[in-house]
Structure formats: structure tokens, C-alpha cells
Amino acid sequence: MRKSRIIVKIGSSSLTEKAGHLSTSKINYYAARISQLTNEGHQVILISSGAVAAGFKLLGYPSRPVTISGKQAAAATGQSLLMQRYAEAFHQQELTCAQLLLTKNDFINEEQYSNASNTINELLKRRIIPIINENDSTITDELTFGDNDMLSALVSGFLHADRLIILTDIDGIYNDNPLKNPHAKKYHQLNEITEEILSHAQGSSTKIGTGGMASKLRAAKTALSLGVHVFIGTGNDDRLLINILEGQGNGTYLSPTSLKVMRNKKQWIAYHSKSNGRIYIDDGAETAMLKRGKSLLPIGITSVEGDFQQEDVIEVFNQKGLMIGKGKINYHAKHLQKIISESENKKTKRIEAIHRDQWIPY
Ligand SMILES: Nc1ncnc2c1ncn2[C@@H]1O[C@H](COP(=O)(O)OP(=O)(O)O)[C@@H](O)[C@H]1O
Ligand SMILES: N[C@@H](CCC(=O)OP(=O)(O)O)C(=O)O
């Protein structure tokens, strides 16, 4: 079997007992499955939920808390316990694991984003299993991933993973929630996630999971757009992950239409950066950028909006008012205005406002 880089995401529903408490035997089970892949030479990164599940009982809550402060306190208590369980489980397999707690802010800041990917690559080089969770205890409502599905897709993108395996309590994607509709049909293989499929995916049916199939499908769509193969499903036998890699998994396989890898710098612009301004371009510049892969020259810019700085990411609009992409601008707003007003002159004609390597069409 070809050696590959695999992201395994395990949801709370797969790590807990019926009452919602963390299950040590399930942690041991998954650690052993991951070790099998590592021993075969694959690189595995684990995205694990379960902090709230591990912590709420210790805080005296009878069941999983629903308030933000309750969940954040439970996660603060549970995360260290969760890691302790994983460390013991991997130790039994003669492996070491490491913890990374990420937030959306780590993705928005380009340097932190790049550091996260460098750290994980270094761990993998040393045969350590990186275990990632969202840093639940400090995040705000606007900046939370909420569940780990999208986080796992974004990590699979910046690590250029071959495959993302999302393990959950259901054996795949259905055309309706099978827990509510017994006639729902399962998709075994999908090459695209259409609006229709998305409209049939609902939230979680349990009080343990967050987001349900709807959030898994949004995450899968992102991973597919980054050229990553995705599997969503379940299982409890000894060959769980090996079966999934061999195409025998109990779930739905999703294949990307293109395996083209997007460089991390471009991924950052496309998926994480915040825009600080807008520019409008004429039809000629639009054709040059979208059809001929050219950089943007100031002569094609018709107007500038916002007080952006050099190297900020800005949105690019066409004459119809449609956003056609995002890119890093080479000049601050006032300087760019000046260059545009002089763009008929020979010196400024060739200056690039956005380089094609710093540009992402939408
Ligand atoms: N169309 C669908 N196909 C499959 N499952 C669905 C669908 N719509 C909603 N679900 C629900 O999504 C749940 C899995 O998501 P979730 O509870 O968030 O799990 P996890 O904790 O693993 O992230 C399933 O138990 C199922 O009830
Ligand atoms: N970060 C949270 C995960 C939230 C959650 O329940 O996510 P999931 O089970 O993946 O839908 C935790 O560790 O409890």
C-alpha cells in the first residue's frame, strides 16, 4: 500500500458512552487503529473532539452543558484528561503524541498559520502523533469552528493530506437523516456535493455531537476543493482504518475532481485571510487575470475602496459588481491611487498591483 498522509477526525459521538462521558476503552481502540497505520509507514494526524465530554462530570454537571461558559469550563477541565488518556493509550502502542489547540485566529494570522503547519510537519518527521482540538475555552462565538469538522478539512488542506477520514456514529451520508427516516438511502460514493445533497443533511440527532451531517458535508466540500479524498463513516473492527484505506470502509467515499495542490500561501489567501479593501477592474484586466493567468496592472483598475496597507488582502470586483477573487496588494491605498492616476506614463505602466502568485480567483 502506498504510504500516505492521513487526517483522522473523531467526533464526540464516537468517543463517549451513552450518557455522554468519555470512554477510555474507545480511546484505546482508536489509538491502536492509528498505530496500525503508523506502523505501516503512513503519517497520521488526529483531530479529536471529546474535551467537553471528558470534563463536564468533574464540574458537577449531570449532563453535557449547553451554556457557553459551561462548555468552556468543561473543555478546560476535560482537555487535559482527554490528552492524558491518549498519551497512555499511545504509550501502550509505543508511540508518543503531542497536543495542538487551535482557534480560527491561528488561521487568520498568516505567521501563526504557517507556524502551525511547520510544527505538525516537524512532529510527523519524528513519528509523533499530533492531536488537534479547537481551543474551546477561549474562543468567542464569532470565531469558533463549533465542531471539529471544518477544522479537520482546513488542516488536511494545509498539510496537503491524501485523505481525510471523518469518523462518526453513522455509517455514511444519507439522502435524509436515517435516524428520523428509515427509508433514507445511503450514498456509497460521491464525486461532488450538490446543493440537493447539502439540503438533506441535518444537524446532530444527539446531545453529544455538534453540527451533525450538515457540518461534515460543508467540511468535506472544502477538503475536496483542496484535492483531498474524504471518507465519512463508522466502524468498530480491528482493521477499521486499514479497511477504509482499502476501499472497504463502512461509510461514504468522496473523491475530488482535481488533485491539484494549492500552495499554502494561496490557501491562506483563499480560505483564511480577512479583506481590508476593494478594487474594481475593467473587462480587459478581468480577462487577463481570469483567462490568461496574468498579474493585475494598475492601468486595469477603475476604482479603489478602503484604507488598506501594502501586503493586505483585498477583494477584486469586475464592472458588473461581482467579486471575482482575492489577492495581496503591493501598495497601500493612497499610493495605489497615485500610481493609477499616472498609469499612462511609461514608468508606472509595468508595475504590478497584484502578482498572479498572490491572487486567487473565485
Ligand atoms: N443526511 C444525513 N445522513 C447521515 N446522517 C445525518 C444526516 N442528517 C443528519 N444526520 C445526523 O448526523 C449525525 C452525526 O453528526 P454528529 O452527531 O455531529 O456526530 P460527531 O460527534 O461524530 O461529529 C448522525 O448521528 C445523524 O443523526
Ligand atoms: N471541541 C469540542 C468538540 C465539539 C463537538 O462536539 O464536536 P463533534 O463531536 O466533532 O461534532 C470538544 O472537544 O468537546
mmCIF file of C-alpha atoms and ligand atoms in Angstrom:
data_model
loop_
_atom_site.group_PDB
_atom_site.id
_atom_site.type_symbol
_atom_site.label_atom_id
_atom_site.label_comp_id
_atom_site.label_asym_id
_atom_site.label_seq_id
_atom_site.Cartn_x
_atom_site.Cartn_y
_atom_site.Cartn_z
ATOM 1 C CA MET A 1 0.000 0.000 0.000
ATOM 2 C CA ARG A 2 1.267 3.490 -0.909
ATOM 3 C CA LYS A 3 2.425 5.478 2.142
ATOM 4 C CA SER A 4 0.170 8.424 2.635
ATOM 5 C CA ARG A 5 -0.636 11.328 4.910
ATOM 6 C CA ILE A 6 -3.979 10.832 6.600
ATOM 7 C CA ILE A 7 -6.104 13.100 8.803
ATOM 8 C CA VAL A 8 -8.426 11.154 11.130
ATOM 9 C CA LYS A 9 -11.208 13.191 12.759
ATOM 10 C CA ILE A 10 -13.069 11.532 15.633
ATOM 11 C CA GLY A 11 -16.292 13.173 16.820
ATOM 12 C CA SER A 12 -17.559 13.266 20.410
ATOM 13 C CA SER A 13 -20.272 10.741 19.485
ATOM 14 C CA SER A 14 -17.584 8.133 18.720
ATOM 15 C CA LEU A 15 -15.592 8.728 21.915
ATOM 16 C CA THR A 16 -18.320 8.589 24.524
ATOM 17 C CA GLU A 17 -20.597 6.263 26.448
ATOM 18 C CA LYS A 18 -24.369 6.599 26.080
ATOM 19 C CA ALA A 19 -24.614 9.149 28.921
ATOM 20 C CA GLY A 20 -22.081 11.360 27.168
ATOM 21 C CA HIS A 21 -18.975 10.579 29.277
ATOM 22 C CA LEU A 22 -15.590 9.961 27.719
ATOM 23 C CA SER A 23 -14.933 6.259 27.100
ATOM 24 C CA THR A 24 -11.388 5.122 27.897
ATOM 25 C CA SER A 25 -11.888 1.858 26.009
ATOM 26 C CA LYS A 26 -12.838 3.797 22.851
ATOM 27 C CA ILE A 27 -9.742 5.998 23.170
ATOM 28 C CA ASN A 28 -7.628 2.827 23.496
ATOM 29 C CA TYR A 29 -9.358 1.330 20.471
ATOM 30 C CA TYR A 30 -8.719 4.338 18.194
ATOM 31 C CA ALA A 31 -5.133 4.745 19.403
ATOM 32 C CA ALA A 32 -4.481 1.120 18.446
ATOM 33 C CA ARG A 33 -6.047 1.601 14.991
ATOM 34 C CA ILE A 34 -3.973 4.743 14.364
ATOM 35 C CA SER A 35 -0.836 2.910 15.497
ATOM 36 C CA GLN A 36 -1.520 0.210 12.888
ATOM 37 C CA LEU A 37 -1.357 2.844 10.154
ATOM 38 C CA THR A 38 1.728 4.484 11.641
ATOM 39 C CA ASN A 39 3.472 1.120 11.816
ATOM 40 C CA GLU A 40 2.696 0.596 8.119
ATOM 41 C CA GLY A 41 4.545 3.843 7.374
ATOM 42 C CA HIS A 42 1.603 6.230 6.983
ATOM 43 C CA GLN A 43 1.632 9.644 8.654
ATOM 44 C CA VAL A 44 -1.467 10.169 10.787
ATOM 45 C CA ILE A 45 -2.749 13.407 12.296
ATOM 46 C CA LEU A 46 -5.638 13.051 14.730
ATOM 47 C CA ILE A 47 -8.317 15.722 15.128
ATOM 48 C CA SER A 48 -10.135 14.736 18.294
ATOM 49 C CA SER A 49 -13.235 16.170 19.931
ATOM 50 C CA GLY A 50 -14.153 14.992 23.421
ATOM 51 C CA ALA A 51 -12.889 17.714 25.789
ATOM 52 C CA VAL A 52 -16.370 18.771 26.919
ATOM 53 C CA ALA A 53 -17.409 15.117 27.261
ATOM 54 C CA ALA A 54 -14.342 14.392 29.373
ATOM 55 C CA GLY A 55 -14.834 17.394 31.660
ATOM 56 C CA PHE A 56 -18.467 18.025 32.456
ATOM 57 C CA LYS A 57 -18.896 15.319 35.081
ATOM 58 C CA LEU A 58 -15.869 16.593 37.031
ATOM 59 C CA LEU A 59 -17.500 20.032 37.214
ATOM 60 C CA GLY A 60 -20.655 18.542 38.703
ATOM 61 C CA TYR A 61 -22.884 18.878 35.633
ATOM 62 C CA PRO A 62 -25.372 15.978 35.350
ATOM 63 C CA SER A 63 -25.190 16.107 31.533
ATOM 64 C CA ARG A 64 -23.280 17.908 28.764
ATOM 65 C CA PRO A 65 -23.621 21.666 29.492
ATOM 66 C CA VAL A 66 -25.363 23.894 26.969
ATOM 67 C CA THR A 67 -24.211 27.357 28.090
ATOM 68 C CA ILE A 68 -21.029 28.800 26.568
ATOM 69 C CA SER A 69 -19.337 29.270 29.954
ATOM 70 C CA GLY A 70 -20.354 25.743 30.976
ATOM 71 C CA LYS A 71 -18.912 24.215 27.788
ATOM 72 C CA GLN A 72 -15.750 26.326 28.051
ATOM 73 C CA ALA A 73 -15.174 25.329 31.681
ATOM 74 C CA ALA A 74 -15.882 21.670 30.882
ATOM 75 C CA ALA A 75 -13.451 21.787 27.947
ATOM 76 C CA ALA A 76 -10.754 23.399 30.137
ATOM 77 C CA THR A 77 -11.133 20.561 32.648
ATOM 78 C CA GLY A 78 -11.643 17.808 30.102
ATOM 79 C CA GLN A 79 -8.917 18.625 27.570
ATOM 80 C CA SER A 80 -6.068 17.634 29.899
ATOM 81 C CA LEU A 81 -7.888 14.441 30.875
ATOM 82 C CA LEU A 82 -8.532 13.654 27.203
ATOM 83 C CA MET A 83 -4.831 14.086 26.428
ATOM 84 C CA GLN A 84 -3.825 12.027 29.456
ATOM 85 C CA ARG A 85 -5.989 9.170 28.127
ATOM 86 C CA TYR A 86 -4.494 9.477 24.641
ATOM 87 C CA ALA A 87 -0.941 9.666 25.997
ATOM 88 C CA GLU A 88 -1.498 6.437 27.983
ATOM 89 C CA ALA A 89 -3.179 4.733 25.029
ATOM 90 C CA PHE A 90 -0.413 5.629 22.574
ATOM 91 C CA HIS A 91 2.225 4.727 25.158
ATOM 92 C CA GLN A 92 0.790 1.179 25.172
ATOM 93 C CA GLN A 93 1.455 1.180 21.413
ATOM 94 C CA GLU A 94 4.997 2.516 21.993
ATOM 95 C CA LEU A 95 4.124 5.841 20.391
ATOM 96 C CA THR A 96 4.173 9.421 21.627
ATOM 97 C CA CYS A 97 1.535 12.030 20.945
ATOM 98 C CA ALA A 98 1.505 15.833 21.064
ATOM 99 C CA GLN A 99 -1.260 18.370 21.601
ATOM 100 C CA LEU A 100 -2.168 21.392 19.446
ATOM 101 C CA LEU A 101 -5.115 23.570 20.428
ATOM 102 C CA LEU A 102 -6.074 25.821 17.530
ATOM 103 C CA THR A 103 -8.569 28.627 17.015
ATOM 104 C CA LYS A 104 -9.739 30.490 13.924
ATOM 105 C CA ASN A 105 -7.312 33.265 14.928
ATOM 106 C CA ASP A 106 -4.406 30.888 14.321
ATOM 107 C CA PHE A 107 -5.609 30.616 10.732
ATOM 108 C CA ILE A 108 -6.345 34.326 10.225
ATOM 109 C CA ASN A 109 -2.799 35.324 11.243
ATOM 110 C CA GLU A 110 -0.528 34.236 8.364
ATOM 111 C CA GLU A 111 2.536 33.687 10.556
ATOM 112 C CA GLN A 112 0.665 31.595 13.136
ATOM 113 C CA TYR A 113 -0.923 29.617 10.285
ATOM 114 C CA SER A 114 2.479 28.858 8.844
ATOM 115 C CA ASN A 115 3.903 28.008 12.297
ATOM 116 C CA ALA A 116 1.092 25.529 12.955
ATOM 117 C CA SER A 117 1.865 23.695 9.730
ATOM 118 C CA ASN A 118 5.649 23.731 10.430
ATOM 119 C CA THR A 119 5.127 22.352 13.950
ATOM 120 C CA ILE A 120 2.958 19.483 12.697
ATOM 121 C CA ASN A 121 5.422 18.644 9.932
ATOM 122 C CA GLU A 122 8.262 18.523 12.465
ATOM 123 C CA LEU A 123 6.243 16.207 14.762
ATOM 124 C CA LEU A 124 5.449 13.888 11.869
ATOM 125 C CA LYS A 125 9.103 13.758 10.847
ATOM 126 C CA ARG A 126 9.806 12.448 14.371
ATOM 127 C CA ARG A 127 6.988 9.881 14.249
ATOM 128 C CA ILE A 128 4.899 11.695 16.877
ATOM 129 C CA ILE A 129 1.102 11.662 16.554
ATOM 130 C CA PRO A 130 -0.208 15.265 16.538
ATOM 131 C CA ILE A 131 -3.597 15.509 18.258
ATOM 132 C CA ILE A 132 -5.556 18.658 17.439
ATOM 133 C CA ASN A 133 -8.666 20.103 19.044
ATOM 134 C CA GLU A 134 -10.205 23.538 18.964
ATOM 135 C CA ASN A 135 -9.097 25.725 21.879
ATOM 136 C CA ASP A 136 -12.656 25.753 23.234
ATOM 137 C CA SER A 137 -12.008 27.614 26.485
ATOM 138 C CA THR A 138 -11.009 30.965 24.982
ATOM 139 C CA ILE A 139 -12.849 31.254 21.693
ATOM 140 C CA THR A 140 -15.730 33.651 21.103
ATOM 141 C CA ASP A 141 -18.989 32.942 19.322
ATOM 142 C CA GLU A 142 -17.910 34.663 16.103
ATOM 143 C CA LEU A 143 -14.560 32.921 15.957
ATOM 144 C CA THR A 144 -15.460 29.346 16.793
ATOM 145 C CA PHE A 145 -15.396 26.413 14.377
ATOM 146 C CA GLY A 146 -18.065 24.965 16.728
ATOM 147 C CA ASP A 147 -17.213 21.398 15.899
ATOM 148 C CA ASN A 148 -14.031 19.932 14.531
ATOM 149 C CA ASP A 149 -15.285 19.029 11.053
ATOM 150 C CA MET A 150 -14.198 22.237 9.290
ATOM 151 C CA LEU A 151 -11.019 22.368 11.368
ATOM 152 C CA SER A 152 -10.115 18.879 10.083
ATOM 153 C CA ALA A 153 -10.763 19.928 6.462
ATOM 154 C CA LEU A 154 -8.586 23.032 6.779
ATOM 155 C CA VAL A 155 -5.789 21.054 8.425
ATOM 156 C CA SER A 156 -5.983 18.445 5.649
ATOM 157 C CA GLY A 157 -5.531 21.318 3.181
ATOM 158 C CA PHE A 158 -2.511 22.978 4.746
ATOM 159 C CA LEU A 159 -0.801 19.642 5.381
ATOM 160 C CA HIS A 160 -1.536 18.511 1.796
ATOM 161 C CA ALA A 161 -3.037 15.287 3.138
ATOM 162 C CA ASP A 162 -4.010 12.475 0.795
ATOM 163 C CA ARG A 163 -7.110 11.580 2.754
ATOM 164 C CA LEU A 164 -9.455 12.913 5.428
ATOM 165 C CA ILE A 165 -11.303 10.246 7.432
ATOM 166 C CA ILE A 166 -14.235 11.618 9.441
ATOM 167 C CA LEU A 167 -15.321 9.002 11.983
ATOM 168 C CA THR A 168 -18.777 9.426 13.447
ATOM 169 C CA ASP A 169 -21.730 7.432 14.822
ATOM 170 C CA ILE A 170 -23.379 6.844 11.441
ATOM 171 C CA ASP A 171 -22.269 4.687 8.506
ATOM 172 C CA GLY A 172 -22.210 7.419 5.896
ATOM 173 C CA ILE A 173 -24.167 10.162 4.188
ATOM 174 C CA TYR A 174 -27.851 9.507 3.504
ATOM 175 C CA ASN A 175 -30.406 11.396 1.419
ATOM 176 C CA ASP A 176 -32.239 12.110 4.690
ATOM 177 C CA ASN A 177 -31.422 11.711 8.372
ATOM 178 C CA PRO A 178 -31.683 7.890 8.785
ATOM 179 C CA LEU A 179 -32.412 8.238 12.494
ATOM 180 C CA LYS A 180 -35.639 10.006 11.587
ATOM 181 C CA ASN A 181 -36.447 8.470 8.202
ATOM 182 C CA PRO A 182 -35.984 4.640 7.989
ATOM 183 C CA HIS A 183 -36.327 4.801 4.168
ATOM 184 C CA ALA A 184 -33.346 7.140 3.759
ATOM 185 C CA LYS A 185 -30.847 5.861 1.158
ATOM 186 C CA LYS A 186 -27.107 5.849 1.604
ATOM 187 C CA TYR A 187 -24.605 7.325 -0.859
ATOM 188 C CA HIS A 188 -21.658 4.933 -1.184
ATOM 189 C CA GLN A 189 -19.589 7.166 -3.449
ATOM 190 C CA LEU A 190 -19.879 10.864 -4.270
ATOM 191 C CA ASN A 191 -17.791 12.936 -6.667
ATOM 192 C CA GLU A 192 -19.456 16.183 -5.822
ATOM 193 C CA ILE A 193 -21.549 17.669 -3.023
ATOM 194 C CA THR A 194 -24.529 19.288 -4.673
ATOM 195 C CA GLU A 195 -26.957 21.779 -3.124
ATOM 196 C CA GLU A 196 -29.527 18.963 -3.090
ATOM 197 C CA ILE A 197 -27.284 16.670 -1.023
ATOM 198 C CA LEU A 198 -26.494 19.565 1.314
ATOM 199 C CA SER A 199 -30.183 20.319 1.767
ATOM 200 C CA HIS A 200 -30.809 16.759 3.025
ATOM 201 C CA ALA A 201 -28.061 16.849 5.611
ATOM 202 C CA GLN A 202 -29.314 17.819 9.034
ATOM 203 C CA GLY A 203 -27.830 18.663 12.381
ATOM 204 C CA SER A 204 -26.890 16.204 15.094
ATOM 205 C CA SER A 205 -29.625 13.964 16.487
ATOM 206 C CA THR A 206 -27.838 13.501 19.795
ATOM 207 C CA LYS A 207 -26.981 15.835 22.654
ATOM 208 C CA ILE A 208 -23.371 14.699 22.348
ATOM 209 C CA GLY A 209 -22.403 15.646 18.789
ATOM 210 C CA THR A 210 -22.320 19.186 17.391
ATOM 211 C CA GLY A 211 -23.136 20.152 13.829
ATOM 212 C CA GLY A 212 -24.356 16.781 12.522
ATOM 213 C CA MET A 213 -24.001 15.723 8.886
ATOM 214 C CA ALA A 214 -24.558 19.264 7.593
ATOM 215 C CA SER A 215 -21.257 20.447 9.049
ATOM 216 C CA LYS A 216 -19.450 17.306 7.844
ATOM 217 C CA LEU A 217 -20.617 17.936 4.302
ATOM 218 C CA ARG A 218 -19.505 21.582 4.367
ATOM 219 C CA ALA A 219 -16.133 20.393 5.641
ATOM 220 C CA ALA A 220 -15.940 17.638 3.003
ATOM 221 C CA LYS A 221 -16.685 20.202 0.273
ATOM 222 C CA THR A 222 -13.749 22.307 1.460
ATOM 223 C CA ALA A 223 -11.416 19.293 1.646
ATOM 224 C CA LEU A 224 -12.446 18.162 -1.857
ATOM 225 C CA SER A 225 -11.780 21.651 -3.229
ATOM 226 C CA LEU A 226 -8.249 21.293 -1.817
ATOM 227 C CA GLY A 227 -7.715 17.971 -3.628
ATOM 228 C CA VAL A 228 -8.187 15.712 -0.566
ATOM 229 C CA HIS A 229 -10.088 12.385 -0.689
ATOM 230 C CA VAL A 230 -12.716 12.154 2.057
ATOM 231 C CA PHE A 231 -14.386 9.254 3.879
ATOM 232 C CA ILE A 232 -17.294 9.766 6.288
ATOM 233 C CA GLY A 233 -18.429 6.726 8.246
ATOM 234 C CA THR A 234 -18.041 4.430 11.195
ATOM 235 C CA GLY A 235 -16.831 1.003 12.322
ATOM 236 C CA ASN A 236 -15.524 -0.925 15.289
ATOM 237 C CA ASP A 237 -13.435 -3.793 13.996
ATOM 238 C CA ASP A 238 -9.714 -4.243 14.378
ATOM 239 C CA ARG A 239 -8.950 -3.275 10.778
ATOM 240 C CA LEU A 240 -11.116 -0.138 10.798
ATOM 241 C CA LEU A 241 -8.637 2.297 9.227
ATOM 242 C CA ILE A 242 -6.910 -0.264 7.005
ATOM 243 C CA ASN A 243 -10.309 -1.298 5.598
ATOM 244 C CA ILE A 244 -11.146 2.338 4.929
ATOM 245 C CA LEU A 245 -7.869 2.843 3.027
ATOM 246 C CA GLU A 246 -8.523 -0.351 1.043
ATOM 247 C CA GLY A 247 -11.961 0.891 -0.029
ATOM 248 C CA GLN A 248 -13.829 -1.481 2.317
ATOM 249 C CA GLY A 249 -14.948 1.106 4.874
ATOM 250 C CA ASN A 250 -18.468 1.286 6.247
ATOM 251 C CA GLY A 251 -19.386 4.754 5.007
ATOM 252 C CA THR A 252 -19.379 7.162 2.067
ATOM 253 C CA TYR A 253 -16.302 7.835 -0.078
ATOM 254 C CA LEU A 254 -15.947 11.270 -1.678
ATOM 255 C CA SER A 255 -13.414 11.905 -4.443
ATOM 256 C CA PRO A 256 -12.067 15.292 -5.524
ATOM 257 C CA THR A 257 -12.474 16.188 -9.206
ATOM 258 C CA SER A 258 -8.957 17.602 -9.272
ATOM 259 C CA LEU A 259 -5.898 16.541 -7.308
ATOM 260 C CA LYS A 260 -4.235 19.894 -7.982
ATOM 261 C CA VAL A 261 -2.468 21.027 -4.820
ATOM 262 C CA MET A 262 -2.909 24.668 -3.754
ATOM 263 C CA ARG A 263 0.200 26.167 -2.164
ATOM 264 C CA ASN A 264 -0.213 27.163 1.496
ATOM 265 C CA LYS A 265 0.219 30.869 0.744
ATOM 266 C CA LYS A 266 -2.663 30.697 -1.732
ATOM 267 C CA GLN A 267 -4.779 28.585 0.656
ATOM 268 C CA TRP A 268 -4.274 31.246 3.272
ATOM 269 C CA ILE A 269 -5.488 34.000 0.945
ATOM 270 C CA ALA A 270 -8.445 31.926 -0.263
ATOM 271 C CA TYR A 271 -9.728 30.445 2.984
ATOM 272 C CA HIS A 272 -8.429 32.422 5.958
ATOM 273 C CA SER A 273 -7.352 35.974 5.203
ATOM 274 C CA LYS A 274 -9.517 38.973 6.085
ATOM 275 C CA SER A 275 -10.035 41.552 3.342
ATOM 276 C CA ASN A 276 -9.210 45.164 4.091
ATOM 277 C CA GLY A 277 -10.469 46.834 0.948
ATOM 278 C CA ARG A 278 -11.828 46.504 -2.572
ATOM 279 C CA ILE A 279 -10.726 47.369 -6.055
ATOM 280 C CA TYR A 280 -12.785 47.386 -9.240
ATOM 281 C CA ILE A 281 -11.179 46.371 -12.533
ATOM 282 C CA ASP A 282 -12.158 46.776 -16.200
ATOM 283 C CA ASP A 283 -13.090 43.984 -18.647
ATOM 284 C CA GLY A 284 -9.606 43.765 -20.177
ATOM 285 C CA ALA A 285 -7.952 43.249 -16.780
ATOM 286 C CA GLU A 286 -10.607 40.670 -15.846
ATOM 287 C CA THR A 287 -9.881 38.628 -18.989
ATOM 288 C CA ALA A 288 -6.120 38.921 -18.444
ATOM 289 C CA MET A 289 -6.384 37.691 -14.839
ATOM 290 C CA LEU A 290 -9.049 35.018 -15.202
ATOM 291 C CA LYS A 291 -8.319 33.613 -18.657
ATOM 292 C CA ARG A 292 -4.628 34.288 -19.182
ATOM 293 C CA GLY A 293 -3.331 33.930 -15.615
ATOM 294 C CA LYS A 294 -1.723 37.390 -15.666
ATOM 295 C CA SER A 295 -0.868 39.725 -12.799
ATOM 296 C CA LEU A 296 -3.005 42.843 -12.305
ATOM 297 C CA LEU A 297 -1.519 46.097 -13.638
ATOM 298 C CA PRO A 298 -2.789 49.463 -12.292
ATOM 299 C CA ILE A 299 -3.977 50.504 -15.739
ATOM 300 C CA GLY A 300 -6.866 47.994 -15.422
ATOM 301 C CA ILE A 301 -8.072 49.344 -12.058
ATOM 302 C CA THR A 302 -11.099 51.631 -12.288
ATOM 303 C CA SER A 303 -11.596 52.446 -8.594
ATOM 304 C CA VAL A 304 -10.209 51.781 -5.117
ATOM 305 C CA GLU A 305 -12.181 51.484 -1.862
ATOM 306 C CA GLY A 306 -10.849 51.285 1.712
ATOM 307 C CA ASP A 307 -7.745 52.321 3.560
ATOM 308 C CA PHE A 308 -5.677 49.173 3.031
ATOM 309 C CA GLN A 309 -1.963 48.805 3.663
ATOM 310 C CA GLN A 310 0.746 47.274 1.471
ATOM 311 C CA GLU A 311 0.526 43.408 1.581
ATOM 312 C CA ASP A 312 -3.093 43.495 2.839
ATOM 313 C CA VAL A 313 -5.553 41.146 1.184
ATOM 314 C CA ILE A 314 -8.231 42.918 -0.839
ATOM 315 C CA GLU A 315 -11.267 41.801 -2.842
ATOM 316 C CA VAL A 316 -11.344 42.307 -6.590
ATOM 317 C CA PHE A 317 -14.628 43.148 -8.341
ATOM 318 C CA ASN A 318 -15.469 43.324 -12.042
ATOM 319 C CA GLN A 319 -17.510 46.001 -13.796
ATOM 320 C CA LYS A 320 -20.740 44.090 -13.120
ATOM 321 C CA GLY A 321 -20.062 44.397 -9.379
ATOM 322 C CA LEU A 322 -19.253 40.680 -8.974
ATOM 323 C CA MET A 323 -16.400 39.638 -6.721
ATOM 324 C CA ILE A 324 -14.011 37.674 -8.938
ATOM 325 C CA GLY A 325 -11.208 36.939 -6.490
ATOM 326 C CA LYS A 326 -8.896 37.975 -3.660
ATOM 327 C CA GLY A 327 -5.277 38.949 -3.679
ATOM 328 C CA LYS A 328 -2.412 40.570 -1.780
ATOM 329 C CA ILE A 329 -1.950 44.160 -2.878
ATOM 330 C CA ASN A 330 1.544 45.520 -3.463
ATOM 331 C CA TYR A 331 0.753 49.140 -2.481
ATOM 332 C CA HIS A 332 -1.183 50.945 0.225
ATOM 333 C CA ALA A 333 -4.432 52.582 -0.934
ATOM 334 C CA LYS A 334 -3.147 56.152 -1.359
ATOM 335 C CA HIS A 335 -0.024 55.047 -3.215
ATOM 336 C CA LEU A 336 -2.123 52.859 -5.496
ATOM 337 C CA GLN A 337 -4.453 55.793 -6.289
ATOM 338 C CA LYS A 338 -1.406 57.854 -7.245
ATOM 339 C CA ILE A 339 0.005 55.082 -9.455
ATOM 340 C CA ILE A 340 -3.385 54.662 -11.164
ATOM 341 C CA SER A 341 -3.602 58.361 -11.931
ATOM 342 C CA GLU A 342 -0.147 58.114 -13.523
ATOM 343 C CA SER A 343 -0.654 54.722 -15.165
ATOM 344 C CA GLU A 344 -0.474 56.129 -18.685
ATOM 345 C CA ASN A 345 3.133 57.056 -18.024
ATOM 346 C CA LYS A 346 5.803 54.610 -19.132
ATOM 347 C CA LYS A 347 7.414 54.082 -15.708
ATOM 348 C CA THR A 348 4.261 53.030 -13.871
ATOM 349 C CA LYS A 349 2.767 51.038 -16.781
ATOM 350 C CA ARG A 350 4.543 47.803 -15.851
ATOM 351 C CA ILE A 351 4.157 47.987 -12.066
ATOM 352 C CA GLU A 352 2.110 45.061 -10.732
ATOM 353 C CA ALA A 353 -0.702 45.879 -8.288
ATOM 354 C CA ILE A 354 -1.329 42.172 -7.530
ATOM 355 C CA HIS A 355 1.099 39.451 -8.564
ATOM 356 C CA ARG A 356 -0.505 36.354 -10.076
ATOM 357 C CA ASP A 357 1.093 34.148 -7.360
ATOM 358 C CA GLN A 358 -0.667 36.227 -4.705
ATOM 359 C CA TRP A 359 -4.081 36.003 -6.315
ATOM 360 C CA ILE A 360 -6.986 33.571 -6.014
ATOM 361 C CA PRO A 361 -9.869 33.646 -8.500
ATOM 362 C CA TYR A 362 -13.318 32.731 -7.124
HETATM 363 N N1 LIG B 1 -28.404 13.107 5.703
HETATM 364 C C1 LIG B 1 -27.827 12.567 6.789
HETATM 365 N N2 LIG B 1 -27.093 11.425 6.647
HETATM 366 C C2 LIG B 1 -26.483 10.871 7.728
HETATM 367 N N3 LIG B 1 -26.559 11.373 8.992
HETATM 368 C C3 LIG B 1 -27.254 12.503 9.201
HETATM 369 C C4 LIG B 1 -27.935 13.148 8.097
HETATM 370 N N4 LIG B 1 -28.536 14.260 8.584
HETATM 371 C C5 LIG B 1 -28.253 14.322 9.889
HETATM 372 N N5 LIG B 1 -27.505 13.265 10.295
HETATM 373 C C6 LIG B 1 -27.047 13.043 11.691
HETATM 374 O O1 LIG B 1 -25.674 13.407 11.845
HETATM 375 C C7 LIG B 1 -25.175 12.696 12.989
HETATM 376 C C8 LIG B 1 -23.650 12.737 13.056
HETATM 377 O O2 LIG B 1 -23.185 14.027 13.432
HETATM 378 P P1 LIG B 1 -22.747 14.421 14.939
HETATM 379 O O3 LIG B 1 -23.813 13.991 15.900
HETATM 380 O O4 LIG B 1 -22.384 15.867 14.923
HETATM 381 O O5 LIG B 1 -21.508 13.480 15.187
HETATM 382 P P2 LIG B 1 -19.983 13.727 15.625
HETATM 383 O O6 LIG B 1 -19.999 13.872 17.111
HETATM 384 O O7 LIG B 1 -19.315 12.478 15.160
HETATM 385 O O8 LIG B 1 -19.459 14.952 14.928
HETATM 386 C C9 LIG B 1 -25.784 11.329 12.813
HETATM 387 O O9 LIG B 1 -25.916 10.644 14.017
HETATM 388 C C10 LIG B 1 -27.148 11.604 12.139
HETATM 389 O O10 LIG B 1 -28.206 11.521 13.066
HETATM 390 N N1 LIG B 2 -14.024 20.880 20.731
HETATM 391 C C1 LIG B 2 -15.203 20.229 21.298
HETATM 392 C C2 LIG B 2 -15.878 19.492 20.194
HETATM 393 C C3 LIG B 2 -17.272 19.874 19.927
HETATM 394 C C4 LIG B 2 -18.001 18.687 19.289
HETATM 395 O O1 LIG B 2 -18.836 18.084 19.936
HETATM 396 O O2 LIG B 2 -17.623 18.321 18.039
HETATM 397 P P1 LIG B 2 -18.095 16.997 17.232
HETATM 398 O O3 LIG B 2 -18.350 15.905 18.179
HETATM 399 O O4 LIG B 2 -16.925 16.706 16.389
HETATM 400 O O5 LIG B 2 -19.320 17.372 16.431
HETATM 401 C C5 LIG B 2 -14.759 19.205 22.368
HETATM 402 O O6 LIG B 2 -13.592 18.785 22.370
HETATM 403 O O7 LIG B 2 -15.583 18.829 23.193
#
